CSV table of C-alpha atoms in Angstrom, one decimal:
chain,number,residue,atom,x,y,z
A,17,UNK,CA,38.1,71.9,-69.6
A,18,UNK,CA,36.0,74.8,-68.3
A,19,UNK,CA,37.0,78.5,-69.6
A,20,UNK,CA,36.8,79.7,-65.7
A,21,UNK,CA,39.7,77.2,-64.9
A,22,UNK,CA,41.6,77.7,-68.3
A,23,UNK,CA,41.6,82.1,-67.6
A,24,UNK,CA,42.3,81.7,-63.5
A,25,UNK,CA,45.5,79.2,-63.8
A,26,UNK,CA,46.6,80.7,-67.4
A,27,UNK,CA,46.8,84.0,-66.1
A,28,UNK,CA,48.5,83.5,-62.8
A,29,UNK,CA,51.2,81.1,-64.1
A,30,UNK,CA,52.0,83.9,-66.6
A,31,UNK,CA,51.8,86.4,-64.2
A,32,UNK,CA,54.3,84.6,-61.9
A,33,UNK,CA,55.9,84.0,-64.9
A,34,UNK,CA,56.8,87.8,-66.0
A,35,UNK,CA,57.4,88.3,-62.6
A,36,UNK,CA,60.0,85.8,-61.8
A,37,UNK,CA,61.6,85.9,-65.4
A,38,UNK,CA,61.8,89.5,-66.1
A,39,UNK,CA,60.4,88.7,-69.5
A,40,UNK,CA,58.1,91.5,-70.1
A,41,UNK,CA,55.7,89.2,-72.4
A,42,UNK,CA,53.7,85.7,-71.4
A,43,UNK,CA,50.7,83.7,-73.1
A,44,UNK,CA,49.7,80.6,-73.1
A,45,UNK,CA,46.8,78.0,-73.5
A,46,UNK,CA,45.5,74.3,-72.9
A,47,UNK,CA,45.4,71.5,-75.5
A,48,UNK,CA,41.4,71.7,-77.2
A,49,UNK,CA,42.7,67.9,-78.9
A,50,UNK,CA,45.5,65.2,-78.5
A,51,UNK,CA,47.4,68.2,-81.3
A,52,UNK,CA,46.3,71.1,-81.4
A,53,UNK,CA,46.3,73.8,-78.5
A,54,UNK,CA,44.9,77.4,-78.4
A,55,UNK,CA,46.7,80.6,-77.1
A,56,UNK,CA,43.7,81.7,-74.8
A,57,UNK,CA,45.5,83.9,-72.3
A,58,UNK,CA,48.2,87.4,-72.8
A,59,UNK,CA,49.7,89.4,-70.2
A,60,UNK,CA,51.8,92.1,-71.0
A,61,UNK,CA,50.6,91.8,-75.2
A,62,UNK,CA,50.7,95.2,-76.5
A,63,UNK,CA,48.4,93.6,-80.1
A,64,UNK,CA,45.9,90.7,-79.2
A,65,UNK,CA,46.7,89.3,-82.6
A,66,UNK,CA,48.2,86.4,-80.7
A,67,UNK,CA,44.4,85.4,-78.5
A,68,UNK,CA,43.3,82.3,-80.1
A,69,UNK,CA,46.0,81.4,-82.6
A,70,UNK,CA,45.6,77.6,-82.5
A,71,UNK,CA,49.2,75.7,-82.2
A,72,UNK,CA,50.1,72.4,-83.5
A,73,UNK,CA,52.0,70.2,-82.1
A,74,UNK,CA,55.6,70.1,-83.9
A,75,UNK,CA,54.8,73.6,-85.4
A,76,UNK,CA,56.8,76.7,-84.5
A,77,UNK,CA,58.0,77.3,-80.9
A,78,UNK,CA,55.2,75.9,-79.2
A,79,UNK,CA,54.1,73.3,-81.5
A,80,UNK,CA,57.4,71.9,-80.9
A,81,UNK,CA,57.7,71.4,-77.3
A,82,UNK,CA,54.2,69.9,-77.1
A,83,UNK,CA,55.5,67.4,-79.9
A,84,UNK,CA,59.1,67.1,-77.8
A,85,UNK,CA,57.4,67.1,-74.4
A,86,UNK,CA,60.3,69.7,-73.0
A,87,UNK,CA,60.5,73.5,-72.9
A,88,UNK,CA,62.0,74.6,-76.5
A,89,UNK,CA,64.1,78.5,-76.9
A,90,UNK,CA,64.8,80.3,-79.5
A,91,UNK,CA,67.1,83.6,-79.1
A,92,UNK,CA,65.6,84.9,-82.5
A,93,UNK,CA,62.1,83.3,-83.6
A,94,UNK,CA,62.1,84.7,-87.7
A,95,UNK,CA,66.0,83.8,-88.3
A,96,UNK,CA,65.5,80.2,-86.5
A,97,UNK,CA,66.4,77.1,-88.0
A,98,UNK,CA,65.4,75.2,-85.7
A,99,UNK,CA,62.0,75.9,-85.7
A,100,UNK,CA,58.9,76.6,-88.5
A,101,UNK,CA,57.8,79.7,-89.5
A,102,UNK,CA,53.9,78.8,-89.8
A,103,UNK,CA,53.1,81.8,-87.4
A,104,UNK,CA,55.8,84.3,-87.9
A,105,UNK,CA,53.4,87.1,-89.3
A,106,UNK,CA,51.3,86.2,-85.5
A,107,UNK,CA,54.7,86.5,-83.9
A,108,UNK,CA,56.0,89.7,-85.6
A,109,UNK,CA,52.4,91.8,-85.2
A,110,UNK,CA,54.3,91.8,-81.9
A,111,UNK,CA,57.0,92.1,-82.4
A,112,UNK,CA,59.0,89.0,-80.3
A,113,UNK,CA,62.0,87.7,-80.8
A,114,UNK,CA,63.5,85.7,-78.3
A,115,UNK,CA,60.6,82.9,-77.1
A,116,UNK,CA,60.6,80.3,-74.4
A,117,UNK,CA,57.9,77.6,-75.1
A,118,UNK,CA,57.6,75.4,-72.3
A,119,UNK,CA,54.4,72.0,-72.5
A,120,UNK,CA,52.2,71.4,-69.3
A,121,UNK,CA,52.8,67.9,-69.0
A,122,UNK,CA,50.0,66.0,-66.4
A,123,UNK,CA,51.0,62.1,-66.3
A,124,UNK,CA,52.7,62.3,-69.2
A,125,UNK,CA,50.6,63.6,-71.4
A,126,UNK,CA,50.6,67.5,-72.8
A,127,UNK,CA,48.2,69.4,-71.9
A,128,UNK,CA,49.5,72.7,-72.7
A,129,UNK,CA,51.8,75.2,-73.4
A,130,UNK,CA,53.2,78.6,-72.1
A,131,UNK,CA,55.3,81.3,-73.7
A,132,UNK,CA,57.8,83.9,-72.5
A,133,UNK,CA,59.5,86.9,-74.2
A,134,UNK,CA,61.2,89.2,-75.5
A,135,UNK,CA,60.8,91.7,-77.8
A,136,UNK,CA,65.4,91.8,-78.1
A,137,UNK,CA,67.3,88.7,-80.0
A,138,UNK,CA,68.9,88.1,-76.3
A,139,UNK,CA,69.9,84.2,-75.2
A,140,UNK,CA,68.2,82.5,-72.6
A,141,UNK,CA,69.4,81.6,-69.5
A,142,UNK,CA,68.6,79.6,-66.6
A,143,UNK,CA,67.0,81.7,-65.0
A,144,UNK,CA,64.6,82.5,-67.4
A,145,UNK,CA,64.0,78.8,-68.5
A,146,UNK,CA,63.1,78.0,-64.6
A,147,UNK,CA,60.2,80.4,-64.1
A,148,UNK,CA,58.9,79.1,-66.9
A,149,UNK,CA,59.1,75.9,-65.9
A,150,UNK,CA,58.1,76.7,-62.1
A,151,UNK,CA,54.9,78.5,-63.8
A,152,UNK,CA,53.9,75.6,-66.3
A,153,UNK,CA,54.2,73.3,-62.6
A,154,UNK,CA,51.8,75.6,-61.2
A,155,UNK,CA,49.5,75.1,-64.1
A,156,UNK,CA,50.5,70.8,-64.1
A,157,UNK,CA,49.0,70.8,-59.9
A,158,UNK,CA,45.7,72.7,-60.9
A,159,UNK,CA,45.1,69.8,-63.6
A,160,UNK,CA,45.7,67.2,-60.8
A,161,UNK,CA,43.7,68.8,-58.7
A,162,UNK,CA,40.9,69.1,-61.3
A,163,UNK,CA,41.5,65.7,-62.8
A,164,UNK,CA,41.3,63.5,-59.2
A,165,UNK,CA,37.9,65.9,-58.1
A,166,UNK,CA,36.4,64.8,-61.3
A,167,UNK,CA,37.1,60.9,-60.9
A,168,UNK,CA,35.5,61.6,-57.6
A,169,UNK,CA,33.1,62.8,-58.5
A,170,UNK,CA,31.9,60.4,-61.2
A,171,UNK,CA,32.3,57.9,-58.7
A,172,UNK,CA,30.0,59.5,-55.9
A,173,UNK,CA,27.3,60.9,-57.9
A,174,UNK,CA,26.6,57.3,-58.7
A,175,UNK,CA,26.5,55.9,-55.3
A,176,UNK,CA,24.9,58.7,-53.8
A,177,UNK,CA,21.7,58.4,-56.0
A,178,UNK,CA,21.4,55.7,-53.8
A,179,UNK,CA,23.6,54.2,-51.8
A,180,UNK,CA,21.5,51.9,-49.1
A,181,UNK,CA,21.8,50.1,-51.9
A,182,UNK,CA,25.2,49.0,-52.1
A,183,UNK,CA,26.0,48.9,-48.0
A,184,UNK,CA,29.5,47.7,-48.5
A,185,UNK,CA,30.4,50.1,-50.3
A,186,UNK,CA,29.6,52.8,-47.8
A,187,UNK,CA,33.4,52.8,-46.4
A,188,UNK,CA,34.5,53.8,-49.9
A,189,UNK,CA,32.1,56.9,-50.3
A,190,UNK,CA,32.6,57.7,-46.4
A,191,UNK,CA,36.5,57.8,-48.5
A,192,UNK,CA,35.3,59.6,-51.0
A,193,UNK,CA,33.6,62.1,-49.1
A,194,UNK,CA,36.9,62.8,-46.8
A,195,UNK,CA,38.9,63.1,-50.2
A,196,UNK,CA,36.9,65.6,-51.7
A,197,UNK,CA,36.6,67.9,-48.7
A,198,UNK,CA,40.3,67.7,-49.2
A,199,UNK,CA,40.8,68.9,-52.4
A,200,UNK,CA,37.6,71.7,-52.3
A,201,UNK,CA,40.2,73.8,-51.2
A,202,UNK,CA,43.0,73.6,-53.5
A,203,UNK,CA,39.8,73.7,-56.8
A,204,UNK,CA,40.0,77.1,-58.2
A,205,UNK,CA,37.1,76.9,-60.4
A,206,UNK,CA,34.2,77.6,-58.0
A,207,UNK,CA,31.4,76.1,-60.4
A,208,UNK,CA,33.3,73.6,-60.1
A,209,UNK,CA,34.2,73.2,-56.1
A,210,UNK,CA,30.3,74.0,-55.5
A,211,UNK,CA,29.1,71.3,-57.1
A,212,UNK,CA,32.1,69.1,-55.2
A,213,UNK,CA,31.0,70.4,-51.9
A,214,UNK,CA,27.2,70.2,-52.9
A,215,UNK,CA,28.5,66.2,-53.7
A,216,UNK,CA,29.2,66.2,-50.2
A,217,UNK,CA,26.4,67.7,-48.7
A,218,UNK,CA,24.1,64.9,-50.7
A,219,UNK,CA,26.4,62.3,-49.1
A,220,UNK,CA,26.2,63.0,-45.3
A,221,UNK,CA,22.5,63.5,-45.8
A,222,UNK,CA,22.2,60.7,-47.3
A,223,UNK,CA,23.4,58.1,-45.0
A,224,UNK,CA,22.3,56.0,-42.8
A,225,UNK,CA,19.6,56.7,-39.5
A,226,UNK,CA,19.7,60.4,-38.6
A,227,UNK,CA,18.5,62.0,-35.5
A,228,UNK,CA,14.8,63.1,-35.1
A,229,UNK,CA,15.8,66.3,-34.4
A,230,UNK,CA,16.0,68.9,-37.0
A,231,UNK,CA,20.2,69.6,-36.7
A,232,UNK,CA,21.3,73.0,-35.5
A,233,UNK,CA,24.8,72.6,-35.7
A,234,UNK,CA,27.0,74.7,-37.5
A,235,UNK,CA,30.1,73.7,-38.4
A,236,UNK,CA,33.1,75.4,-39.9
A,237,UNK,CA,34.5,73.7,-43.3
A,238,UNK,CA,37.6,73.1,-41.9
A,239,UNK,CA,36.0,71.5,-38.7
A,240,UNK,CA,33.7,69.1,-41.0
A,241,UNK,CA,37.6,68.8,-43.2
A,242,UNK,CA,39.1,67.6,-39.9
A,243,UNK,CA,35.8,65.5,-38.7
A,244,UNK,CA,36.1,63.7,-42.3
A,245,UNK,CA,39.4,62.2,-41.6
A,246,UNK,CA,38.8,61.5,-38.1
A,247,UNK,CA,36.3,59.5,-39.2
A,248,UNK,CA,38.8,58.0,-42.0
A,249,UNK,CA,40.8,57.0,-39.2
A,250,UNK,CA,43.1,59.3,-39.7
A,251,UNK,CA,45.4,60.7,-37.0
A,252,UNK,CA,45.7,64.3,-36.2
A,253,UNK,CA,49.3,63.9,-38.3
A,254,UNK,CA,47.6,62.3,-41.2
A,255,UNK,CA,45.1,64.8,-41.4
A,256,UNK,CA,47.2,67.7,-41.0
A,257,UNK,CA,49.2,66.0,-43.9
A,258,UNK,CA,46.2,65.8,-45.5
A,259,UNK,CA,44.7,68.9,-45.1
A,260,UNK,CA,48.1,71.0,-46.0
A,261,UNK,CA,48.1,72.5,-42.7
A,262,UNK,CA,49.7,72.2,-38.9
A,263,UNK,CA,48.6,69.2,-36.8
A,264,UNK,CA,48.8,72.3,-34.0
A,265,UNK,CA,45.7,73.4,-36.4
A,266,UNK,CA,43.9,69.8,-36.8
A,267,UNK,CA,44.0,70.3,-32.9
A,268,UNK,CA,41.9,72.9,-32.5
A,269,UNK,CA,39.7,72.3,-35.7
A,270,UNK,CA,38.4,69.3,-33.7
A,271,UNK,CA,38.3,70.8,-30.2
A,272,UNK,CA,35.7,73.6,-31.3
A,273,UNK,CA,34.1,71.2,-33.7
A,274,UNK,CA,34.1,68.5,-30.8
A,275,UNK,CA,32.5,71.4,-28.2
A,276,UNK,CA,30.0,72.4,-30.7
A,277,UNK,CA,28.9,68.6,-30.8
A,278,UNK,CA,28.7,68.2,-27.8
A,279,UNK,CA,31.3,65.4,-27.9
A,280,UNK,CA,33.9,64.2,-25.4
A,281,UNK,CA,35.7,62.2,-27.3
A,282,UNK,CA,37.2,61.9,-31.0
A,283,UNK,CA,34.7,59.0,-32.0
A,284,UNK,CA,31.8,61.0,-29.9
A,285,UNK,CA,32.0,63.7,-32.5
A,286,UNK,CA,32.0,61.7,-35.4
A,287,UNK,CA,28.8,59.9,-34.0
A,288,UNK,CA,27.4,62.8,-33.4
A,289,UNK,CA,28.2,64.7,-37.1
A,290,UNK,CA,27.1,61.3,-38.9
A,291,UNK,CA,23.6,62.1,-36.5
A,292,UNK,CA,24.0,65.3,-37.5
A,293,UNK,CA,23.8,64.4,-41.1
A,294,UNK,CA,27.1,66.3,-41.5
A,295,UNK,CA,29.5,63.0,-41.9
A,296,UNK,CA,28.2,60.5,-44.0
């Protein structure tokens, strides 16, 4: 995973964890391979000793959470008999005592681990566990979105190179275009989002015959998103669900797009957008 996604999602999740739980320290990272996670982000730490620490599955508290694929906690890290103690020096250097570790799990596969900690040996309650789990879910959702984007990009990169060579697959390309546009606002990594939108543009410009006149119509991103859904046969309600907005909002974007395209119906708007090279 690119560092930018790792950093942004982890920083956001760790900040949420601290605010919602009241824990003074939070840290975490994603797995570099099937059995090792690297602590990449710290929030509230007084030293940098934990940064870059590689956690092996089964080792320490985080390694136990990774191996079991479930949250784990200790009241006093150093004296706990329920974990191994490979990382005691680093934990002691930061002054941590009570610690919770939650795995980041996507489709039953552990992808990372988040920690929250106190500098006192106090039993952590349900509120703390719930906050840690919620923070991990934020990272999980971001990874799910990114995985979907990568899968769609892998398909469309091949199809966009010569779409006319496989006209029977063009409806699949249009559906991929719609899905990519719907996912774009959810992508945190700006480089990945730019690549996604660039592929959408290539898909749109590669399809079918075009108007001989240069297109001067400029649609807002959300207007294009709505038209892409409409082109795939979605109702306003379905488009709203896919885009995460209200049906009334979809109607507003659709009316605006129709006005800009000089269209009087939904179908006319889709046809005009395709002729203008705005949709595949």
